[in-house]
Amino acid sequence: MFQVKKLLVLAPHTDDAELGSGGLIARLIEEGMDVYVVSFSAAEQSIPEDVPKDTLRKEFRNSMSILGVQEQNMHVFHYKVRTFSDHRQEILDDLITLRNEINPDLVCLPCSHDVHQDHQVIHNEGKRAFKNSSVLGYELPWNQTNFSSEVFVGLDKRHIDQKWNALKAYRSQIAMNRPYFTDDFIYGLARLRGTQIKKEWAEAYEVVRVIV
């Protein structure tokens, strides 16, 4: 793997970073790298009326803590879910600010074939903002029409355990019984990607840009 000192993971919504890059986050923090995670929406508009509106923000912080992300290295913006295309320039401005403040070696964001409208904005504006960084697209199969698994990150079981434990912090999402928010799915996909590189566990990524 090319040398990474600073990783920035861009998540359109809270939980996207863990679902797509939770294993990588756990591994790089274990190896002593600086990891930053930024979410652009806590999806307050999608939370049931009887649930506190800051639920996902709290769950995000708990999840990041389980992965080992430092409090000062995590942030959630206030964009409304499914309206990112209306705020493309503001999001780009925020990304440029992040670029100037963090100067990451590697950026992970949704892949180019992710059909969710908010994810498409983060992918496209992320490519614009981080021209001086290597950029990888993470895998969220339920949102994708296609996926080019061009980079594999070998992981140990403890990294997948940590990823799943972080996701379990999202009690509000687990309660919705989504098929991708289960241990069977998380461990199954990691085993599949590991099998492709003759390892037990892995995550796969699309190459957007690699700077060597």
mmCIF file of C-alpha atoms in Angstrom:
data_model
loop_
_atom_site.group_PDB
_atom_site.id
_atom_site.type_symbol
_atom_site.label_atom_id
_atom_site.label_comp_id
_atom_site.label_asym_id
_atom_site.label_seq_id
_atom_site.Cartn_x
_atom_site.Cartn_y
_atom_site.Cartn_z
ATOM 1 C CA MET A 1 0.000 0.000 0.000
ATOM 2 C CA PHE A 2 1.291 3.477 -0.838
ATOM 3 C CA GLN A 3 2.415 5.489 2.158
ATOM 4 C CA VAL A 4 -0.456 7.106 4.035
ATOM 5 C CA LYS A 5 0.137 9.528 6.886
ATOM 6 C CA LYS A 6 -3.244 11.278 6.846
ATOM 7 C CA LEU A 7 -6.534 9.705 5.808
ATOM 8 C CA LEU A 8 -9.713 11.717 5.298
ATOM 9 C CA VAL A 9 -12.972 9.800 4.884
ATOM 10 C CA LEU A 10 -15.879 11.754 3.401
ATOM 11 C CA ALA A 11 -19.302 10.438 4.371
ATOM 12 C CA PRO A 12 -22.422 11.933 2.792
ATOM 13 C CA HIS A 13 -24.381 10.766 5.835
ATOM 14 C CA THR A 14 -23.468 9.452 9.262
ATOM 15 C CA ASP A 15 -22.694 5.694 9.030
ATOM 16 C CA ASP A 16 -21.451 5.796 5.402
ATOM 17 C CA ALA A 17 -17.809 6.064 6.511
ATOM 18 C CA GLU A 18 -18.047 3.020 8.755
ATOM 19 C CA LEU A 19 -19.955 0.956 6.198
ATOM 20 C CA GLY A 20 -17.509 1.729 3.397
ATOM 21 C CA SER A 21 -14.181 2.203 5.180
ATOM 22 C CA GLY A 22 -14.552 1.026 8.767
ATOM 23 C CA GLY A 23 -11.866 -1.628 8.419
ATOM 24 C CA LEU A 24 -9.376 0.739 6.810
ATOM 25 C CA ILE A 25 -10.020 3.344 9.504
ATOM 26 C CA ALA A 26 -9.415 0.783 12.244
ATOM 27 C CA ARG A 27 -6.236 -0.517 10.612
ATOM 28 C CA LEU A 28 -4.645 2.875 9.954
ATOM 29 C CA ILE A 29 -5.392 4.161 13.446
ATOM 30 C CA GLU A 30 -3.852 0.980 14.838
ATOM 31 C CA GLU A 31 -0.772 1.714 12.724
ATOM 32 C CA GLY A 32 -0.516 5.228 14.171
ATOM 33 C CA MET A 33 -1.841 7.229 11.223
ATOM 34 C CA ASP A 34 -3.938 10.388 11.521
ATOM 35 C CA VAL A 35 -7.526 9.674 10.493
ATOM 36 C CA TYR A 36 -10.231 12.288 9.943
ATOM 37 C CA VAL A 37 -13.893 11.519 9.265
ATOM 38 C CA VAL A 38 -16.345 14.141 8.037
ATOM 39 C CA SER A 39 -20.055 13.575 7.477
ATOM 40 C CA PHE A 40 -22.169 16.089 5.605
ATOM 41 C CA SER A 41 -25.574 15.237 7.064
ATOM 42 C CA ALA A 42 -27.048 13.601 10.145
ATOM 43 C CA ALA A 43 -30.286 13.081 8.197
ATOM 44 C CA GLU A 44 -32.453 14.806 10.793
ATOM 45 C CA GLN A 45 -35.306 14.944 8.281
ATOM 46 C CA SER A 46 -35.367 11.133 8.069
ATOM 47 C CA ILE A 47 -35.521 10.500 11.808
ATOM 48 C CA PRO A 48 -38.952 9.456 13.163
ATOM 49 C CA GLU A 49 -40.800 12.179 15.059
ATOM 50 C CA ASP A 50 -40.572 10.333 18.367
ATOM 51 C CA VAL A 51 -36.758 10.091 18.142
ATOM 52 C CA PRO A 52 -34.504 13.018 19.191
ATOM 53 C CA LYS A 53 -33.174 14.876 16.152
ATOM 54 C CA ASP A 54 -29.569 14.666 17.359
ATOM 55 C CA THR A 55 -29.685 10.860 17.587
ATOM 56 C CA LEU A 56 -27.465 10.197 14.577
ATOM 57 C CA ARG A 57 -24.955 12.831 15.644
ATOM 58 C CA LYS A 58 -24.573 11.127 19.007
ATOM 59 C CA GLU A 59 -24.385 7.695 17.400
ATOM 60 C CA PHE A 60 -21.751 8.981 14.975
ATOM 61 C CA ARG A 61 -19.545 10.208 17.812
ATOM 62 C CA ASN A 62 -19.929 6.921 19.660
ATOM 63 C CA SER A 63 -19.116 4.961 16.518
ATOM 64 C CA MET A 64 -16.042 7.051 15.759
ATOM 65 C CA SER A 65 -14.839 6.608 19.330
ATOM 66 C CA ILE A 66 -15.061 2.824 18.955
ATOM 67 C CA LEU A 67 -12.921 3.032 15.810
ATOM 68 C CA GLY A 68 -10.403 5.207 17.643
ATOM 69 C CA VAL A 69 -11.001 8.481 15.787
ATOM 70 C CA GLN A 70 -10.094 11.436 17.991
ATOM 71 C CA GLU A 71 -12.845 13.892 18.899
ATOM 72 C CA GLN A 72 -11.112 16.783 17.114
ATOM 73 C CA ASN A 73 -10.800 14.677 13.946
ATOM 74 C CA MET A 74 -14.533 14.090 13.445
ATOM 75 C CA HIS A 75 -17.185 16.522 12.227
ATOM 76 C CA VAL A 76 -20.777 16.545 10.982
ATOM 77 C CA PHE A 77 -22.065 19.328 8.727
ATOM 78 C CA HIS A 78 -25.728 20.388 8.642
ATOM 79 C CA TYR A 79 -26.817 19.730 5.046
ATOM 80 C CA LYS A 80 -30.312 18.302 4.625
ATOM 81 C CA VAL A 81 -30.526 14.791 3.239
ATOM 82 C CA ARG A 82 -31.245 14.524 -0.515
ATOM 83 C CA THR A 83 -30.591 18.244 -1.101
ATOM 84 C CA PHE A 84 -26.821 18.186 -1.690
ATOM 85 C CA SER A 85 -27.196 19.027 -5.383
ATOM 86 C CA ASP A 86 -28.812 22.329 -4.365
ATOM 87 C CA HIS A 87 -25.721 23.178 -2.308
ATOM 88 C CA ARG A 88 -22.967 21.913 -4.588
ATOM 89 C CA GLN A 89 -20.848 25.067 -4.388
ATOM 90 C CA GLU A 90 -21.157 25.341 -0.608
ATOM 91 C CA ILE A 91 -20.112 21.706 -0.265
ATOM 92 C CA LEU A 92 -17.154 22.290 -2.574
ATOM 93 C CA ASP A 93 -16.140 25.285 -0.462
ATOM 94 C CA ASP A 94 -16.302 23.120 2.673
ATOM 95 C CA LEU A 95 -14.192 20.459 0.979
ATOM 96 C CA ILE A 96 -11.575 23.003 -0.054
ATOM 97 C CA THR A 97 -11.426 24.234 3.539
ATOM 98 C CA LEU A 98 -10.889 20.642 4.689
ATOM 99 C CA ARG A 99 -8.169 20.207 2.077
ATOM 100 C CA ASN A 100 -6.332 23.292 3.270
ATOM 101 C CA GLU A 101 -6.677 22.412 6.956
ATOM 102 C CA ILE A 102 -5.887 18.681 6.777
ATOM 103 C CA ASN A 103 -3.877 18.199 3.561
ATOM 104 C CA PRO A 104 -4.603 14.444 3.451
ATOM 105 C CA ASP A 105 -2.484 11.921 1.566
ATOM 106 C CA LEU A 106 -5.540 9.746 0.947
ATOM 107 C CA VAL A 107 -9.231 10.580 0.636
ATOM 108 C CA CYS A 108 -11.976 7.945 0.651
ATOM 109 C CA LEU A 109 -15.423 8.829 -0.679
ATOM 110 C CA PRO A 110 -18.401 7.129 -2.375
ATOM 111 C CA CYS A 111 -17.510 5.366 -5.624
ATOM 112 C CA SER A 112 -18.319 6.731 -9.072
ATOM 113 C CA HIS A 113 -21.202 4.267 -9.611
ATOM 114 C CA ASP A 114 -23.072 5.165 -6.420
ATOM 115 C CA VAL A 115 -26.571 6.212 -7.523
ATOM 116 C CA HIS A 116 -27.637 8.044 -4.348
ATOM 117 C CA GLN A 117 -27.946 11.713 -5.273
ATOM 118 C CA ASP A 118 -26.111 12.973 -2.180
ATOM 119 C CA HIS A 119 -23.328 10.439 -2.659
ATOM 120 C CA GLN A 120 -22.860 11.562 -6.267
ATOM 121 C CA VAL A 121 -22.321 15.149 -5.130
ATOM 122 C CA ILE A 122 -19.688 14.159 -2.561
ATOM 123 C CA HIS A 123 -17.915 12.007 -5.152
ATOM 124 C CA ASN A 124 -17.852 14.699 -7.824
ATOM 125 C CA GLU A 125 -16.971 17.621 -5.575
ATOM 126 C CA GLY A 126 -14.426 15.503 -3.708
ATOM 127 C CA LYS A 127 -12.599 14.827 -6.977
ATOM 128 C CA ARG A 128 -12.521 18.541 -7.679
ATOM 129 C CA ALA A 129 -11.322 19.564 -4.239
ATOM 130 C CA PHE A 130 -8.616 16.952 -3.665
ATOM 131 C CA LYS A 131 -6.588 17.004 -6.875
ATOM 132 C CA ASN A 132 -3.351 16.764 -4.885
ATOM 133 C CA SER A 133 -4.402 13.675 -2.913
ATOM 134 C CA SER A 134 -4.873 10.033 -3.774
ATOM 135 C CA VAL A 135 -8.600 9.288 -3.885
ATOM 136 C CA LEU A 136 -10.349 5.926 -3.488
ATOM 137 C CA GLY A 137 -14.049 5.134 -3.827
ATOM 138 C CA TYR A 138 -15.520 2.892 -1.152
ATOM 139 C CA GLU A 139 -18.060 0.153 -1.642
ATOM 140 C CA LEU A 140 -21.751 0.458 -0.691
ATOM 141 C CA PRO A 141 -23.282 -2.336 -2.828
ATOM 142 C CA TRP A 142 -26.936 -1.464 -2.198
ATOM 143 C CA ASN A 143 -26.419 1.929 -3.866
ATOM 144 C CA GLN A 144 -24.246 0.835 -6.788
ATOM 145 C CA THR A 145 -24.950 -0.195 -10.361
ATOM 146 C CA ASN A 146 -21.344 -1.352 -10.759
ATOM 147 C CA PHE A 147 -18.083 -1.419 -8.814
ATOM 148 C CA SER A 148 -14.446 -1.714 -9.918
ATOM 149 C CA SER A 149 -12.587 -3.464 -7.106
ATOM 150 C CA GLU A 150 -9.112 -2.245 -8.035
ATOM 151 C CA VAL A 151 -7.544 -1.738 -4.603
ATOM 152 C CA PHE A 152 -7.834 -4.214 -1.750
ATOM 153 C CA VAL A 153 -6.989 -3.451 1.864
ATOM 154 C CA GLY A 154 -6.039 -6.622 3.719
ATOM 155 C CA LEU A 155 -7.496 -6.740 7.213
ATOM 156 C CA ASP A 156 -7.427 -8.934 10.288
ATOM 157 C CA LYS A 157 -10.569 -10.152 11.993
ATOM 158 C CA ARG A 158 -10.080 -7.640 14.799
ATOM 159 C CA HIS A 159 -10.493 -4.830 12.255
ATOM 160 C CA ILE A 160 -13.805 -6.260 11.045
ATOM 161 C CA ASP A 161 -14.875 -6.804 14.654
ATOM 162 C CA GLN A 162 -14.099 -3.158 15.332
ATOM 163 C CA LYS A 163 -15.998 -2.101 12.204
ATOM 164 C CA TRP A 164 -19.086 -4.040 13.252
ATOM 165 C CA ASN A 165 -18.861 -2.824 16.848
ATOM 166 C CA ALA A 166 -18.738 0.743 15.529
ATOM 167 C CA LEU A 167 -21.792 0.137 13.364
ATOM 168 C CA LYS A 168 -23.675 -1.305 16.329
ATOM 169 C CA ALA A 169 -23.472 2.161 17.878
ATOM 170 C CA TYR A 170 -26.150 3.146 15.338
ATOM 171 C CA ARG A 171 -29.033 1.621 17.253
ATOM 172 C CA SER A 172 -31.504 3.763 15.334
ATOM 173 C CA GLN A 173 -30.337 2.236 12.051
ATOM 174 C CA ILE A 174 -30.205 -1.346 13.284
ATOM 175 C CA ALA A 175 -33.815 -0.938 14.432
ATOM 176 C CA MET A 176 -34.797 -0.282 10.800
ATOM 177 C CA ASN A 177 -33.784 -3.860 9.845
ATOM 178 C CA ARG A 178 -31.884 -2.871 6.729
ATOM 179 C CA PRO A 179 -30.279 -5.954 5.131
ATOM 180 C CA TYR A 180 -26.841 -4.330 4.860
ATOM 181 C CA PHE A 181 -26.817 -3.334 8.530
ATOM 182 C CA THR A 182 -26.234 -6.850 9.868
ATOM 183 C CA ASP A 183 -23.207 -8.776 11.030
ATOM 184 C CA ASP A 184 -23.858 -11.389 8.326
ATOM 185 C CA PHE A 185 -23.520 -8.759 5.615
ATOM 186 C CA ILE A 186 -20.492 -6.961 7.081
ATOM 187 C CA TYR A 187 -18.511 -10.130 7.737
ATOM 188 C CA GLY A 188 -19.694 -11.787 4.520
ATOM 189 C CA LEU A 189 -18.557 -8.927 2.285
ATOM 190 C CA ALA A 190 -15.210 -8.742 4.095
ATOM 191 C CA ARG A 191 -14.717 -12.486 3.564
ATOM 192 C CA LEU A 192 -15.608 -12.185 -0.121
ATOM 193 C CA ARG A 193 -13.103 -9.376 -0.665
ATOM 194 C CA GLY A 194 -10.489 -11.247 1.331
ATOM 195 C CA THR A 195 -10.972 -14.366 -0.785
ATOM 196 C CA GLN A 196 -10.195 -12.344 -3.909
ATOM 197 C CA ILE A 197 -6.682 -11.607 -2.608
ATOM 198 C CA LYS A 198 -6.101 -14.924 -0.808
ATOM 199 C CA LYS A 199 -6.592 -13.389 2.607
ATOM 200 C CA GLU A 200 -9.298 -14.015 5.148
ATOM 201 C CA TRP A 201 -10.590 -10.448 5.347
ATOM 202 C CA ALA A 202 -10.410 -7.289 3.208
ATOM 203 C CA GLU A 203 -12.178 -4.179 1.963
ATOM 204 C CA ALA A 204 -12.239 -3.231 -1.724
ATOM 205 C CA TYR A 205 -11.944 0.223 -3.262
ATOM 206 C CA GLU A 206 -12.257 1.865 -6.661
ATOM 207 C CA VAL A 207 -9.281 3.891 -7.881
ATOM 208 C CA VAL A 208 -10.248 7.482 -8.563
ATOM 209 C CA ARG A 209 -6.717 8.889 -8.415
ATOM 210 C CA VAL A 210 -3.434 7.534 -7.067
ATOM 211 C CA ILE A 211 -0.414 9.759 -6.507
ATOM 212 C CA VAL A 212 2.818 7.843 -5.993
#
